[in-house]
mmCIF file of C-alpha atoms and ligand atoms in Angstrom:
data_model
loop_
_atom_site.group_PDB
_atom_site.id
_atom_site.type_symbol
_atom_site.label_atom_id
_atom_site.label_comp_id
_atom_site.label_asym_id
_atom_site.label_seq_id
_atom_site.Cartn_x
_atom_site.Cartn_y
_atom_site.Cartn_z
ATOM 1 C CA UNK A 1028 -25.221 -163.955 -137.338
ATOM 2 C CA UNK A 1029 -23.335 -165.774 -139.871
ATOM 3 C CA UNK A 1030 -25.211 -167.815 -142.744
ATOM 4 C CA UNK A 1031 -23.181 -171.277 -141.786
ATOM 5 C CA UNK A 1032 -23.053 -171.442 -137.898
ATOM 6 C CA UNK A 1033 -24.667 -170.481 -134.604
ATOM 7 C CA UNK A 1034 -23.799 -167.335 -132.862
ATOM 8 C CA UNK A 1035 -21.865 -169.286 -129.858
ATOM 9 C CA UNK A 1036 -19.809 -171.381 -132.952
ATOM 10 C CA UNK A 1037 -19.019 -168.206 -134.295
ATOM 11 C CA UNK A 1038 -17.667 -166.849 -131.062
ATOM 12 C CA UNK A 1039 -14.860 -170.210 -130.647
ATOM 13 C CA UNK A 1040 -11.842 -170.220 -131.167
ATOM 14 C CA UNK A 1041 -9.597 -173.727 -131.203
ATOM 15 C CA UNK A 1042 -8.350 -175.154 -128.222
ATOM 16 C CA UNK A 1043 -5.159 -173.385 -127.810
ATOM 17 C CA UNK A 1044 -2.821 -176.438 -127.171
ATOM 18 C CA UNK A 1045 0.463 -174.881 -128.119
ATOM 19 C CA UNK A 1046 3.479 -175.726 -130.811
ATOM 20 C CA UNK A 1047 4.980 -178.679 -131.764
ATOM 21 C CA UNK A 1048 8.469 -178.492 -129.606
ATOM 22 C CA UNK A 1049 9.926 -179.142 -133.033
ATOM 23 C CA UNK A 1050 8.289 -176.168 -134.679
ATOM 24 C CA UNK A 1051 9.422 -173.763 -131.632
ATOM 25 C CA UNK A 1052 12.619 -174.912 -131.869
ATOM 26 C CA UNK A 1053 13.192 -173.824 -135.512
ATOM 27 C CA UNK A 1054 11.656 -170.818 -135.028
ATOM 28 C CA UNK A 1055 13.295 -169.670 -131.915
ATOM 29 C CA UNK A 1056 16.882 -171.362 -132.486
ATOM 30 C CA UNK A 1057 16.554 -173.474 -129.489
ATOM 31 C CA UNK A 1058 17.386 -176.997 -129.639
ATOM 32 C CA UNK A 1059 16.477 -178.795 -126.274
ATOM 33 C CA UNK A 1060 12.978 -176.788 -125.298
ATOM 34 C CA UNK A 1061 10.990 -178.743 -122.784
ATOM 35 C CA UNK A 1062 7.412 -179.160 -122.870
ATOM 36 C CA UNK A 1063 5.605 -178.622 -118.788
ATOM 37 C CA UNK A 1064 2.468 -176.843 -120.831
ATOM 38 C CA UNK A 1065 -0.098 -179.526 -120.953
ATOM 39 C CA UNK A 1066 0.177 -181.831 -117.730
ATOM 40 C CA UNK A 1067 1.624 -184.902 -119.122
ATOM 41 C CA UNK A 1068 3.265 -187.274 -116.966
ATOM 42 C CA UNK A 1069 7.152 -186.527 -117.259
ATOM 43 C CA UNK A 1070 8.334 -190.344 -116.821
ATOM 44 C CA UNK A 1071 6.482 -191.409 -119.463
ATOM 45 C CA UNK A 1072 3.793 -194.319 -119.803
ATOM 46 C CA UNK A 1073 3.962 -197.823 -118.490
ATOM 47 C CA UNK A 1074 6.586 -200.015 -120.291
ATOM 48 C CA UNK A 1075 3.814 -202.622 -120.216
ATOM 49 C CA UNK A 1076 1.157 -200.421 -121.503
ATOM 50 C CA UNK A 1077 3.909 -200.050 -124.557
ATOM 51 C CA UNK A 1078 4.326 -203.294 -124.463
ATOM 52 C CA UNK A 1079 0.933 -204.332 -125.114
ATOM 53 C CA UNK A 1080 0.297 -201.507 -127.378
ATOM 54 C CA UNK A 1081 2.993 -203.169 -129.223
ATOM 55 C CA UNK A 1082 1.368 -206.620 -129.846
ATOM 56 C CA UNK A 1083 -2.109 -204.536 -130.764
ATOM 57 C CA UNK A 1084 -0.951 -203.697 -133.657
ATOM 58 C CA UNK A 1085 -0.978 -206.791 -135.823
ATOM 59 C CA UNK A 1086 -4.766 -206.221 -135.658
ATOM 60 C CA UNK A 1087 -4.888 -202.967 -136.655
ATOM 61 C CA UNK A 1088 -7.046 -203.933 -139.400
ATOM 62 C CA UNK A 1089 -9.717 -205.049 -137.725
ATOM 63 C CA UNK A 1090 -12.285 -202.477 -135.629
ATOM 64 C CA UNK A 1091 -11.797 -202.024 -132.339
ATOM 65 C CA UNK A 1092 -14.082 -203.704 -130.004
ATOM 66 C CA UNK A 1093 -17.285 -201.293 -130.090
ATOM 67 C CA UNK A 1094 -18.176 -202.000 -126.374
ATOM 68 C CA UNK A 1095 -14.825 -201.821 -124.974
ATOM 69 C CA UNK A 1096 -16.066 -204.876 -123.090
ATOM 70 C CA UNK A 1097 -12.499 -206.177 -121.758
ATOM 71 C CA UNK A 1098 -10.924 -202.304 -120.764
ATOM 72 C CA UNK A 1099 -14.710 -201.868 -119.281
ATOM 73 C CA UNK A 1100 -14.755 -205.387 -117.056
ATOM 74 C CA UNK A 1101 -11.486 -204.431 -115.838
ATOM 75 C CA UNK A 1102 -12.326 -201.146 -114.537
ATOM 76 C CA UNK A 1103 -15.461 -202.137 -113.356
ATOM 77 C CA UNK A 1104 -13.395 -204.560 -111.172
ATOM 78 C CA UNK A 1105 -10.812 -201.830 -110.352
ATOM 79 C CA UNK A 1106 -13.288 -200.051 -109.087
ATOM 80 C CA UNK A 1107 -16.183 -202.223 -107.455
ATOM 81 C CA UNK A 1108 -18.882 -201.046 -109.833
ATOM 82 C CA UNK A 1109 -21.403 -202.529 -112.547
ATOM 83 C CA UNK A 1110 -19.995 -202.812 -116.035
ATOM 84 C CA UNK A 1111 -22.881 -200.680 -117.184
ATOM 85 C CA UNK A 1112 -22.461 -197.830 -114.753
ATOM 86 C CA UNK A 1113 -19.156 -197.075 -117.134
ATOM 87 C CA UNK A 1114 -18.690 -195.571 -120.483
ATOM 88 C CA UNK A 1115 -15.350 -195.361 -122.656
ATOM 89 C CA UNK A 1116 -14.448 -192.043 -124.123
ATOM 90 C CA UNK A 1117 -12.263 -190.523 -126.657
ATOM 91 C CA UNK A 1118 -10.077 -188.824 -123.534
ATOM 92 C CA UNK A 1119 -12.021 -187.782 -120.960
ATOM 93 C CA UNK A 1120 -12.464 -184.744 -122.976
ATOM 94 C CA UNK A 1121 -15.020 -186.930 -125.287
ATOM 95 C CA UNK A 1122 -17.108 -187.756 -122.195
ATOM 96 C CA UNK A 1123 -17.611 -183.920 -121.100
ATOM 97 C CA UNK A 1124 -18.854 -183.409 -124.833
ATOM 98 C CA UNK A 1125 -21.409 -186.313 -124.526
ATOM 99 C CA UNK A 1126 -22.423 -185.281 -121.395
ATOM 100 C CA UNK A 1127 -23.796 -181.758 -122.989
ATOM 101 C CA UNK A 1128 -25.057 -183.373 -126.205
ATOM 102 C CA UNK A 1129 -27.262 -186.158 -124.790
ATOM 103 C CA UNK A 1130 -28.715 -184.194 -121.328
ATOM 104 C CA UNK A 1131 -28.972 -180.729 -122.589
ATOM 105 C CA UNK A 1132 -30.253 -178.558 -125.611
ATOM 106 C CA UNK A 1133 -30.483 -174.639 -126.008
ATOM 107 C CA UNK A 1134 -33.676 -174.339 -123.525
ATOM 108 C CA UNK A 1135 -31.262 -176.009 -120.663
ATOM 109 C CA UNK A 1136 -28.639 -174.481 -118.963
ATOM 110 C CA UNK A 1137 -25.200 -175.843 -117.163
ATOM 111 C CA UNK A 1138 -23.038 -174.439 -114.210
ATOM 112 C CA UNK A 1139 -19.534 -174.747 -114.081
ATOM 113 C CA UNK A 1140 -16.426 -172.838 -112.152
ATOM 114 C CA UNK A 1141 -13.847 -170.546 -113.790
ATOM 115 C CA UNK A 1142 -11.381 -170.491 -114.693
ATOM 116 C CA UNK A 1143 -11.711 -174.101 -114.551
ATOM 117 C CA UNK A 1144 -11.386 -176.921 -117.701
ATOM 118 C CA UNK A 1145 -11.757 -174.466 -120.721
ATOM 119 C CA UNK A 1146 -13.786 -177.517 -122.579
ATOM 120 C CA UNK A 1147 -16.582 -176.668 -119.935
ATOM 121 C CA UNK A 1148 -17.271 -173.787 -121.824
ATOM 122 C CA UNK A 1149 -15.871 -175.007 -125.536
ATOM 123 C CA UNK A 1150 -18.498 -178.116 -125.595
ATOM 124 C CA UNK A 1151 -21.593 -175.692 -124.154
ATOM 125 C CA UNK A 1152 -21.044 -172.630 -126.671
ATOM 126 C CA UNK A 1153 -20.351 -175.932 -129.698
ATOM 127 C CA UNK A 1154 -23.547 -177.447 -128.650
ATOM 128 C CA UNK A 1155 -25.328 -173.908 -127.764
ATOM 129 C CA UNK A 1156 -26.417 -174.436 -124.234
ATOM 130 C CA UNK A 1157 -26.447 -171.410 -121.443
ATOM 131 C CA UNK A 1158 -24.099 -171.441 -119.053
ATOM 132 C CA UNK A 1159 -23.201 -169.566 -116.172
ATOM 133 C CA UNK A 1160 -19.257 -169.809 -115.248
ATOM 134 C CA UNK A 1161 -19.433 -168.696 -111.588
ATOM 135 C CA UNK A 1162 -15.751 -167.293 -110.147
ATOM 136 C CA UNK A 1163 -13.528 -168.966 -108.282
ATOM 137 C CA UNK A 1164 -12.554 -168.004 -104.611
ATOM 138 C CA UNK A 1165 -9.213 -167.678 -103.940
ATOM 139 C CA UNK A 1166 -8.268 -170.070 -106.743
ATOM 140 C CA UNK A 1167 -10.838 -172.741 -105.457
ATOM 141 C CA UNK A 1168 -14.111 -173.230 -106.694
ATOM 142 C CA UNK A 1169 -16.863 -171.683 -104.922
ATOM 143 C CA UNK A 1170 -19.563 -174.554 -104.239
ATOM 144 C CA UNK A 1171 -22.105 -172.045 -102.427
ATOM 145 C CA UNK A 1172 -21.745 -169.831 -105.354
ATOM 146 C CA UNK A 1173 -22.143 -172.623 -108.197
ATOM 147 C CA UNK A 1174 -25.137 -174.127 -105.985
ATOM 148 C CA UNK A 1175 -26.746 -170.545 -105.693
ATOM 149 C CA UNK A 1176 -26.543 -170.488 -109.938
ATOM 150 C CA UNK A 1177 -28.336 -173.877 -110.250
ATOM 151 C CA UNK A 1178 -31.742 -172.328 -111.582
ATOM 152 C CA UNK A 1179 -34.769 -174.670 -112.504
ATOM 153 C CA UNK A 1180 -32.986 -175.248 -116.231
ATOM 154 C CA UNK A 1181 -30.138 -176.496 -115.185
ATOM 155 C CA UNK A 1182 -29.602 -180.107 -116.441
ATOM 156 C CA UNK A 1183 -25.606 -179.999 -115.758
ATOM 157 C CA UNK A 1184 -22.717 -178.916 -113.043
ATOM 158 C CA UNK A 1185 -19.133 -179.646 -113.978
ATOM 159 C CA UNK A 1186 -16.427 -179.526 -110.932
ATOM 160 C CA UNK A 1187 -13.034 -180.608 -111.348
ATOM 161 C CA UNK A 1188 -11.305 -181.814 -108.477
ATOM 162 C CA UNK A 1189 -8.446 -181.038 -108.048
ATOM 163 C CA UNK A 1190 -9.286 -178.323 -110.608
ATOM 164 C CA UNK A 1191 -7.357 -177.237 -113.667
ATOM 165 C CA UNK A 1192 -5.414 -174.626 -113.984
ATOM 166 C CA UNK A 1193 -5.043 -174.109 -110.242
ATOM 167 C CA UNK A 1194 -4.762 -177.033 -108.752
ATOM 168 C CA UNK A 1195 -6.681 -176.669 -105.402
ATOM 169 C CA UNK A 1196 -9.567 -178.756 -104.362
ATOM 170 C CA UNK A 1197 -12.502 -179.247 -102.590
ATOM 171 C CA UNK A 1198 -12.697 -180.704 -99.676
ATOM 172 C CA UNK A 1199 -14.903 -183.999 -98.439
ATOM 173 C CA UNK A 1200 -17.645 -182.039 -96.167
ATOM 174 C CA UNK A 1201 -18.085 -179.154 -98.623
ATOM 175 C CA UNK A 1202 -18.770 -181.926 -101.734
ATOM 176 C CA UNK A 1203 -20.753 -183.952 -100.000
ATOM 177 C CA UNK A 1204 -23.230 -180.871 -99.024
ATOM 178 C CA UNK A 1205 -22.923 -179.797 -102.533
ATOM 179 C CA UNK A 1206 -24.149 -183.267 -103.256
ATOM 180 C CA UNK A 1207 -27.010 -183.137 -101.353
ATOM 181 C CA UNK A 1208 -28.221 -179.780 -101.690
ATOM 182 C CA UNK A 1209 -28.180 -179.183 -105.428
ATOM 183 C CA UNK A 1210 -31.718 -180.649 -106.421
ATOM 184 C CA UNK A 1211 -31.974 -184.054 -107.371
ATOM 185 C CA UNK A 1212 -32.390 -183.489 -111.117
ATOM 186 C CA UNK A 1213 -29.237 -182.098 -111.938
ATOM 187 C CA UNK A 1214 -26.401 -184.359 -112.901
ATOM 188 C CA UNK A 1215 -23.478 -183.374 -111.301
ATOM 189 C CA UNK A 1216 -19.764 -184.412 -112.827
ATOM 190 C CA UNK A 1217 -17.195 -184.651 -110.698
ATOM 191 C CA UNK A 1218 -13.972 -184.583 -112.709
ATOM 192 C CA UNK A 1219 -11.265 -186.071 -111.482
ATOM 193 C CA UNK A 1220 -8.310 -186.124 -114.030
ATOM 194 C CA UNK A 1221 -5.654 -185.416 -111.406
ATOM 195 C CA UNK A 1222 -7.111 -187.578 -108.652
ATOM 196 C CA UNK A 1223 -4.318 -190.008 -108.143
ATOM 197 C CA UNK A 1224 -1.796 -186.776 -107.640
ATOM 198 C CA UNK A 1225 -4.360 -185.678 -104.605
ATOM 199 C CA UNK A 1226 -2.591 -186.206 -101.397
ATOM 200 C CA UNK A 1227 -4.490 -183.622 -98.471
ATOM 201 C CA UNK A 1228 -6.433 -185.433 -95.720
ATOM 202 C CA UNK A 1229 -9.904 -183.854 -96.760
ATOM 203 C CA UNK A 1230 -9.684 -185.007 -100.988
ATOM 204 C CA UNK A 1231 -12.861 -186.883 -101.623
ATOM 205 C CA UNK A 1232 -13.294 -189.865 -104.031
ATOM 206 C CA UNK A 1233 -16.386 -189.245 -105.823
ATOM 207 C CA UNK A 1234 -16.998 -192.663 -106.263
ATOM 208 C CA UNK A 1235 -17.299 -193.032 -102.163
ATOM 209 C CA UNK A 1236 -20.376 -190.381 -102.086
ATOM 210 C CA UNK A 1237 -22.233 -192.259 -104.384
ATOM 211 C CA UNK A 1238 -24.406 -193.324 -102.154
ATOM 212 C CA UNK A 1239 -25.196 -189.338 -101.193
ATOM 213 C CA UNK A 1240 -26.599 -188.814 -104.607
ATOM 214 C CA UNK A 1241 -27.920 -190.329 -107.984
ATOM 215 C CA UNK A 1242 -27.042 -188.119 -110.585
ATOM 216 C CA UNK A 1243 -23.817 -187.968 -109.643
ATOM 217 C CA UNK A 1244 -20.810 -188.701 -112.726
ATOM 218 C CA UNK A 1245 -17.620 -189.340 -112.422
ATOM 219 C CA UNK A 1246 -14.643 -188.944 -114.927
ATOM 220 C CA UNK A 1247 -11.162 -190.410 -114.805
ATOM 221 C CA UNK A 1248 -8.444 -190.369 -117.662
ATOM 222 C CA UNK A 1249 -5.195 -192.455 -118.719
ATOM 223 C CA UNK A 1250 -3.852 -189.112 -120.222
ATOM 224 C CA UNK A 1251 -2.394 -187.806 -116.740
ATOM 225 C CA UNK A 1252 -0.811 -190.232 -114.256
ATOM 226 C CA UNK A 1253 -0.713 -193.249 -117.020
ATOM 227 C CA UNK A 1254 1.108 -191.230 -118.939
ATOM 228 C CA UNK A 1255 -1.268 -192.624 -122.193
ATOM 229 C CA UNK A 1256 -2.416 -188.579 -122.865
ATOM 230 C CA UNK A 1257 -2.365 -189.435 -126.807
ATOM 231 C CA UNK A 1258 -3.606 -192.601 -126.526
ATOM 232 C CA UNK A 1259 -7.161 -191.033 -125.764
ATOM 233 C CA UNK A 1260 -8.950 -192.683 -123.443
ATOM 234 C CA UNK A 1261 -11.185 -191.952 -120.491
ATOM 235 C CA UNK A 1262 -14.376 -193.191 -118.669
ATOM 236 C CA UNK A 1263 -17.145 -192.202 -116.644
ATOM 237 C CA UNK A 1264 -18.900 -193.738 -114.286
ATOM 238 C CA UNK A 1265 -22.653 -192.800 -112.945
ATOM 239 C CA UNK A 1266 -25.813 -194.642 -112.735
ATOM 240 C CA UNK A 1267 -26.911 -197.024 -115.149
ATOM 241 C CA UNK A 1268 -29.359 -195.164 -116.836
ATOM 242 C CA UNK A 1269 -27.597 -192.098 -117.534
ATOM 243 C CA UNK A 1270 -24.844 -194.137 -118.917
ATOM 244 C CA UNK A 1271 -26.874 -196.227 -121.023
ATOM 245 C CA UNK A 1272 -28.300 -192.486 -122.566
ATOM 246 C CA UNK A 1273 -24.820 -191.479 -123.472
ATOM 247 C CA UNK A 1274 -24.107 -195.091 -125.073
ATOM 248 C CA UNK A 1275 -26.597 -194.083 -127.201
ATOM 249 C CA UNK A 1276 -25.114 -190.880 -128.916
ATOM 250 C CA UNK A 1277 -21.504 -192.080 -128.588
ATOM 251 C CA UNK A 1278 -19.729 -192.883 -131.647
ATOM 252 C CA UNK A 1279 -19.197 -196.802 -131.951
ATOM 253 C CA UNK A 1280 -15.507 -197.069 -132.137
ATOM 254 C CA UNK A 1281 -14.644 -194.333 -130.348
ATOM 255 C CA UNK A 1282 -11.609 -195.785 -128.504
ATOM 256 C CA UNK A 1283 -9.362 -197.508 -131.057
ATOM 257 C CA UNK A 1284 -8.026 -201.096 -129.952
ATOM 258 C CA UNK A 1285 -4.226 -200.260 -129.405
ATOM 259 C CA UNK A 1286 -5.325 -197.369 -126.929
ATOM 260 C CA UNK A 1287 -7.851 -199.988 -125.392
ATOM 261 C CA UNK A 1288 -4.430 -202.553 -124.766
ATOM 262 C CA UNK A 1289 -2.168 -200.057 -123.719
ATOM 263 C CA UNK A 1290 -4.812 -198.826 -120.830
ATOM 264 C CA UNK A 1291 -5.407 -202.097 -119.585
ATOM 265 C CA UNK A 1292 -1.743 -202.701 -118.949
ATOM 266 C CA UNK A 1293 -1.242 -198.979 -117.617
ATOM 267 C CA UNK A 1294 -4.197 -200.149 -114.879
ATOM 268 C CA UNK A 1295 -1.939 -203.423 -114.253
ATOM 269 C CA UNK A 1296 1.285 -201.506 -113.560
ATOM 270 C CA UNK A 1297 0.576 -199.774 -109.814
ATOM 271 C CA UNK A 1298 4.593 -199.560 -109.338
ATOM 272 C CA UNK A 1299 4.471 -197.241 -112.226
ATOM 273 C CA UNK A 1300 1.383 -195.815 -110.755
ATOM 274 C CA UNK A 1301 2.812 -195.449 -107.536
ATOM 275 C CA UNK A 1302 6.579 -194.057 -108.540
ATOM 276 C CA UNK A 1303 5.212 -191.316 -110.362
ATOM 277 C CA UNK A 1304 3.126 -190.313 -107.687
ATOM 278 C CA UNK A 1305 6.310 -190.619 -105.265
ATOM 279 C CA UNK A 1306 8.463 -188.114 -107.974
ATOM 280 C CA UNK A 1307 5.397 -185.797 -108.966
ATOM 281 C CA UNK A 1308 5.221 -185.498 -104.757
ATOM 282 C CA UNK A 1309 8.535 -184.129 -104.970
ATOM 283 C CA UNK A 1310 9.061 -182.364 -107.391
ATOM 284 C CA UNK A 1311 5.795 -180.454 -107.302
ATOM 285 C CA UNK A 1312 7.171 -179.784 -103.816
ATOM 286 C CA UNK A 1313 10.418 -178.368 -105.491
ATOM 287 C CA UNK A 1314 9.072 -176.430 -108.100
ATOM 288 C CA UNK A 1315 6.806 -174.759 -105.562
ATOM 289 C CA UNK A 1316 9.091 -173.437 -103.067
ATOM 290 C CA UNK A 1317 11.187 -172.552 -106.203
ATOM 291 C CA UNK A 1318 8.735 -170.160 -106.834
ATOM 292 C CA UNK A 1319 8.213 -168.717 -103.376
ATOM 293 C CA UNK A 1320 11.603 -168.183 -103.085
ATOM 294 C CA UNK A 1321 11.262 -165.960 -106.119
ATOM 295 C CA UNK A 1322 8.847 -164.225 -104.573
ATOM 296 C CA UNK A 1323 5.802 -165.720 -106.780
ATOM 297 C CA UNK A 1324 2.443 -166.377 -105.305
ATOM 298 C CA UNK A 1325 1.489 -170.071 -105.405
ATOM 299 C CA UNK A 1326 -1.773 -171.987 -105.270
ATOM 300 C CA UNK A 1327 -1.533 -174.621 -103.391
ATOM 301 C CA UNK A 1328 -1.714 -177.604 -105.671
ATOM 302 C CA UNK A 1329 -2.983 -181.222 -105.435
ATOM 303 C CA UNK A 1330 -1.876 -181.978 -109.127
ATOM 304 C CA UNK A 1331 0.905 -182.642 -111.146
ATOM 305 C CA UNK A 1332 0.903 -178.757 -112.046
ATOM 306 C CA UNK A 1333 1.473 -175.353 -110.456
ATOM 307 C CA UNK A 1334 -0.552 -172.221 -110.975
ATOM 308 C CA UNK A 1335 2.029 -169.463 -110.150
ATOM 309 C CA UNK A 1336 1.145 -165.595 -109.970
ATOM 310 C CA UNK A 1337 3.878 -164.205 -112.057
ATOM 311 C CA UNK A 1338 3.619 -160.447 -110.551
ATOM 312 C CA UNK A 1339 3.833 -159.287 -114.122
ATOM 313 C CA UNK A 1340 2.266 -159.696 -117.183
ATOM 314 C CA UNK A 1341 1.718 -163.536 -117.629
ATOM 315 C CA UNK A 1342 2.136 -163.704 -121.526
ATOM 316 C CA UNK A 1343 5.028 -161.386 -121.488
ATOM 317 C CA UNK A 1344 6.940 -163.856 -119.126
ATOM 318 C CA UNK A 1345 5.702 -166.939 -121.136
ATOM 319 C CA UNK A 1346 7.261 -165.083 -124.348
ATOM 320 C CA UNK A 1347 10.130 -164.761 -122.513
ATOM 321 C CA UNK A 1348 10.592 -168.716 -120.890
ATOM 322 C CA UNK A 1349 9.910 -169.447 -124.358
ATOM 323 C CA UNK A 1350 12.729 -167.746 -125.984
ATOM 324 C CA UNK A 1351 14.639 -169.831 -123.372
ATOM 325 C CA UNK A 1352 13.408 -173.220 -124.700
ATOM 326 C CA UNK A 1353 10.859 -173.766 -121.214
ATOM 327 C CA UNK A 1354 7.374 -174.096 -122.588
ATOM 328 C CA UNK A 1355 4.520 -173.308 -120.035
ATOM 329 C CA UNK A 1356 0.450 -172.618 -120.402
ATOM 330 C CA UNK A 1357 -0.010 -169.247 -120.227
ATOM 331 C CA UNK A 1358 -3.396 -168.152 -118.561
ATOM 332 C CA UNK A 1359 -6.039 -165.410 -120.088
ATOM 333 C CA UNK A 1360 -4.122 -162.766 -121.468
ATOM 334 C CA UNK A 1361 -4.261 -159.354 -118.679
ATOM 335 C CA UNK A 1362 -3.492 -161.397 -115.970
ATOM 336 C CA UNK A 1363 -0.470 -162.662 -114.443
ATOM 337 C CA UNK A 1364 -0.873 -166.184 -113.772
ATOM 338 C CA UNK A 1365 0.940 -168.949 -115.653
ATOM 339 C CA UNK A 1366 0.291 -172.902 -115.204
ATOM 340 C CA UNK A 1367 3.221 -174.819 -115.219
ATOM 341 C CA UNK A 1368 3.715 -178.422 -115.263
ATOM 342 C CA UNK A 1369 5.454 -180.475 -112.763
ATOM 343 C CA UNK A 1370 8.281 -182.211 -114.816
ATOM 344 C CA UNK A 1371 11.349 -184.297 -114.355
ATOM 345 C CA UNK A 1372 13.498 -183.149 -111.876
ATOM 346 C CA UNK A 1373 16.262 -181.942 -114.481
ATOM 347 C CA UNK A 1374 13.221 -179.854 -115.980
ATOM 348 C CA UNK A 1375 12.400 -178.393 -113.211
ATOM 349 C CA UNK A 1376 15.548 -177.080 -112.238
ATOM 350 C CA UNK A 1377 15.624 -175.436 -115.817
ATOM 351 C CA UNK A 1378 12.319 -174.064 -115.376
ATOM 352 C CA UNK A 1379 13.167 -172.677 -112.340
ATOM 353 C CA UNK A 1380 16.346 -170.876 -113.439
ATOM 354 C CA UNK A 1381 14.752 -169.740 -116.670
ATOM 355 C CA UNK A 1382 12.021 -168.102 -114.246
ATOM 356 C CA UNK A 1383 14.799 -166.522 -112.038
ATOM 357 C CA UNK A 1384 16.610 -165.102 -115.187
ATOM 358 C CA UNK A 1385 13.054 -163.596 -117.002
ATOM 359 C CA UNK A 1386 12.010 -162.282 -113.650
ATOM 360 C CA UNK A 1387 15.504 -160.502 -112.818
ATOM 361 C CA UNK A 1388 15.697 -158.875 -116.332
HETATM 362 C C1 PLP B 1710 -9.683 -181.285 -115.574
HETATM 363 C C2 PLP B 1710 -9.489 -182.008 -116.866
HETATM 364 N N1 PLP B 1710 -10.467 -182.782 -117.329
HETATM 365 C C3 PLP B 1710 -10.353 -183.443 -118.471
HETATM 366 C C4 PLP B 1710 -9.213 -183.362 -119.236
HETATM 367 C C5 PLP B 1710 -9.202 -184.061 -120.546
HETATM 368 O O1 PLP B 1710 -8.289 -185.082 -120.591
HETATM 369 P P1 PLP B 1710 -8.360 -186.215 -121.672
HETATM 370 O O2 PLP B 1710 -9.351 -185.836 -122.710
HETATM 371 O O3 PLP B 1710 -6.981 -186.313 -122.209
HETATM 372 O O4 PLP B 1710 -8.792 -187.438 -120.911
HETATM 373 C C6 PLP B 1710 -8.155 -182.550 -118.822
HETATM 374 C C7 PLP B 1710 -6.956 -182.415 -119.652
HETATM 375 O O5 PLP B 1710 -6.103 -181.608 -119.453
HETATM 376 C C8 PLP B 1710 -8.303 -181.862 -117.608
HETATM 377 O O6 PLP B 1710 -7.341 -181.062 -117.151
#
């Protein structure tokens, strides 16, 4: 037990979110390493979201707007819902972390899927709430398992859908029965980061099985398909009352007023939107049977990534892309599984041959 910090605090380590290219390159000697490690949208963001970004700035002195009142009313609109059903967060990230602080203390207890969104687990062991991470099934979660874990102090369930870091989802009928048999006191957050990627018949939109259940949260980001990742903004949206809860521990400016501009423009541009949709479609395809015709194992992926079972060790491999200047996430160290991000499609063809040369040595 140390003197300064809780057991669980003790027991973190920081978010592993990889070297600066920059950095890598000087160590390593390579010049032109690509970055598919964190799920960033290869084309870039909206020229209009720079655009407006742009003009923000001649205010920079001033503090953003607290409220977020005009990113907020535009959402609200995108998406048919109350202005007070949604909250602005740091990244989506922010939202997971207020979710913990302001429903749950030590005596509660969350459920959530792994390996799923390793801040699941960061913000409960930071804020010192139980947990139970309950296995995924063949790469997908496992809803009858996470609804069997739900005990009487459970205040939270996380799901990600499409899930990170493998990509695969869960399916309309199978949400909606976890949404009505889970009792009615847990809040259940549907994260959907990679939502707009989803293309299979059966994806859900959480915010169409409202209706099925109160406590019910959603999350979206502008880090993914927006292409705004360090711009930091995200939202949820649940019922009124929950929201107004979180308001209440949120920092006040927690969204600064450039990021604010440049999202409101990224919502604008749908071309953008849709292109990248169009190329991740492909490429993901691409990269995909790439692998299979490797011989690699992969999930099957409604996301702008692609978990791939490397046969081998998975950190030895990612050593080796590395050396070759292609940077990917590599999963818990033992295993053989690496995630790797859909990119352009001149990155993907380097990927793809730096896989081919690793794997053949
Ligand atoms: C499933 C999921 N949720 C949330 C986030 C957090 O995104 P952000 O904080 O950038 O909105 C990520 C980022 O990778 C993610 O994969």
């Amino acid at each position: 037990m140390s003197d300064l910090v809780t057991d669980a605090i003790a027991s973190l380590t920081p978010y592993e979110s990889g070297k600066p290219i920059e950095e890598l390159a000087r160590e390593l000697g390579v010049h032109d390493a690509i970055k598919l490690a964190s799920n960033e949208n290869p084309l870039g963001p909206s020229p209009k979201a720079i655009e407006a970004a742009r003009a923000a700035l001649a205010d920079v002195n001033r503090y953003p707007d607290a409220a977020a009142y005009r990113l907020r009313e535009k959402l609200a609109a995108f998406h048919h819902v109350a202005m007070d059903e949604i909250i602005h967060g740091n990244g989506s990230n922010e939202l997971i972390e207020l979710l913990i602080r302001t429903f749950t203390t030590e005596r509660d207890h969350i459920v959530y899927a792994w390996p799923s969104f390793v801040v699941y687990r960061l913000a409960s062991l930071a804020h010192n709430t139980p947990f139970t991470a309950v296995p995924l099934k063949d790469h997908a979660h496992d809803l009858e398992a996470m609804a069997a874990a739900v005990t009487p102090q459970t205040r939270l369930m996380f799901v990600a859908n499409p899930n990170n870091p493998t990509g695969t989802h869960v399916g309309r009928e199978s949400l909606r029965r976890l949404l009505t048999s889970v009792p009615s006191d847990v809040i259940i957050v549907l994260d959907e980061a990679y939502i707009q990627y989803a293309d299979a018949d059966d994806f859900p939109d959480s915010l169409e099985l409202r209706s099925t259940r109160e406590r019910l949260v959603t999350l979206r980001t502008f880090s993914k398909i927006y292409g705004l990742a360090s711009f930091r903004v995200g939202y949820a949206i649940g019922p009124r009352r929950l929201i107004d809860y979180m308001n209440r521990v949120r920092a006040p400016f927690n969204v600064g007023a450039v990021s604010q501009a440049a999202a409101m423009a990224a919502l604008d541009d749908t071309d953008h939107v849709e292109k990248s949709v169009r190329i991740n479609r492909e490429q993901r395809a691409v990269v995909s049977d790439g692998f299979r015709e490797l011989g690699l194992d992969v999930a099957p992926s409604q996301t702008n990534f692609v978990f791939v079972d490397a046969g081998r060790d998975g950190r030895e491999v990612y050593d080796a892309l590395l050396r070759l200047g292609v940077i990917v996430r590599p999963m818990a160290p033992g295993t053989s599984f690496l995630r790797v991000t859909v990119g352009t499609e001149a990155e993907n063809q380097r990927c793809l041959a730096a896989f081919k040369k690793v794997l053949s040595s």
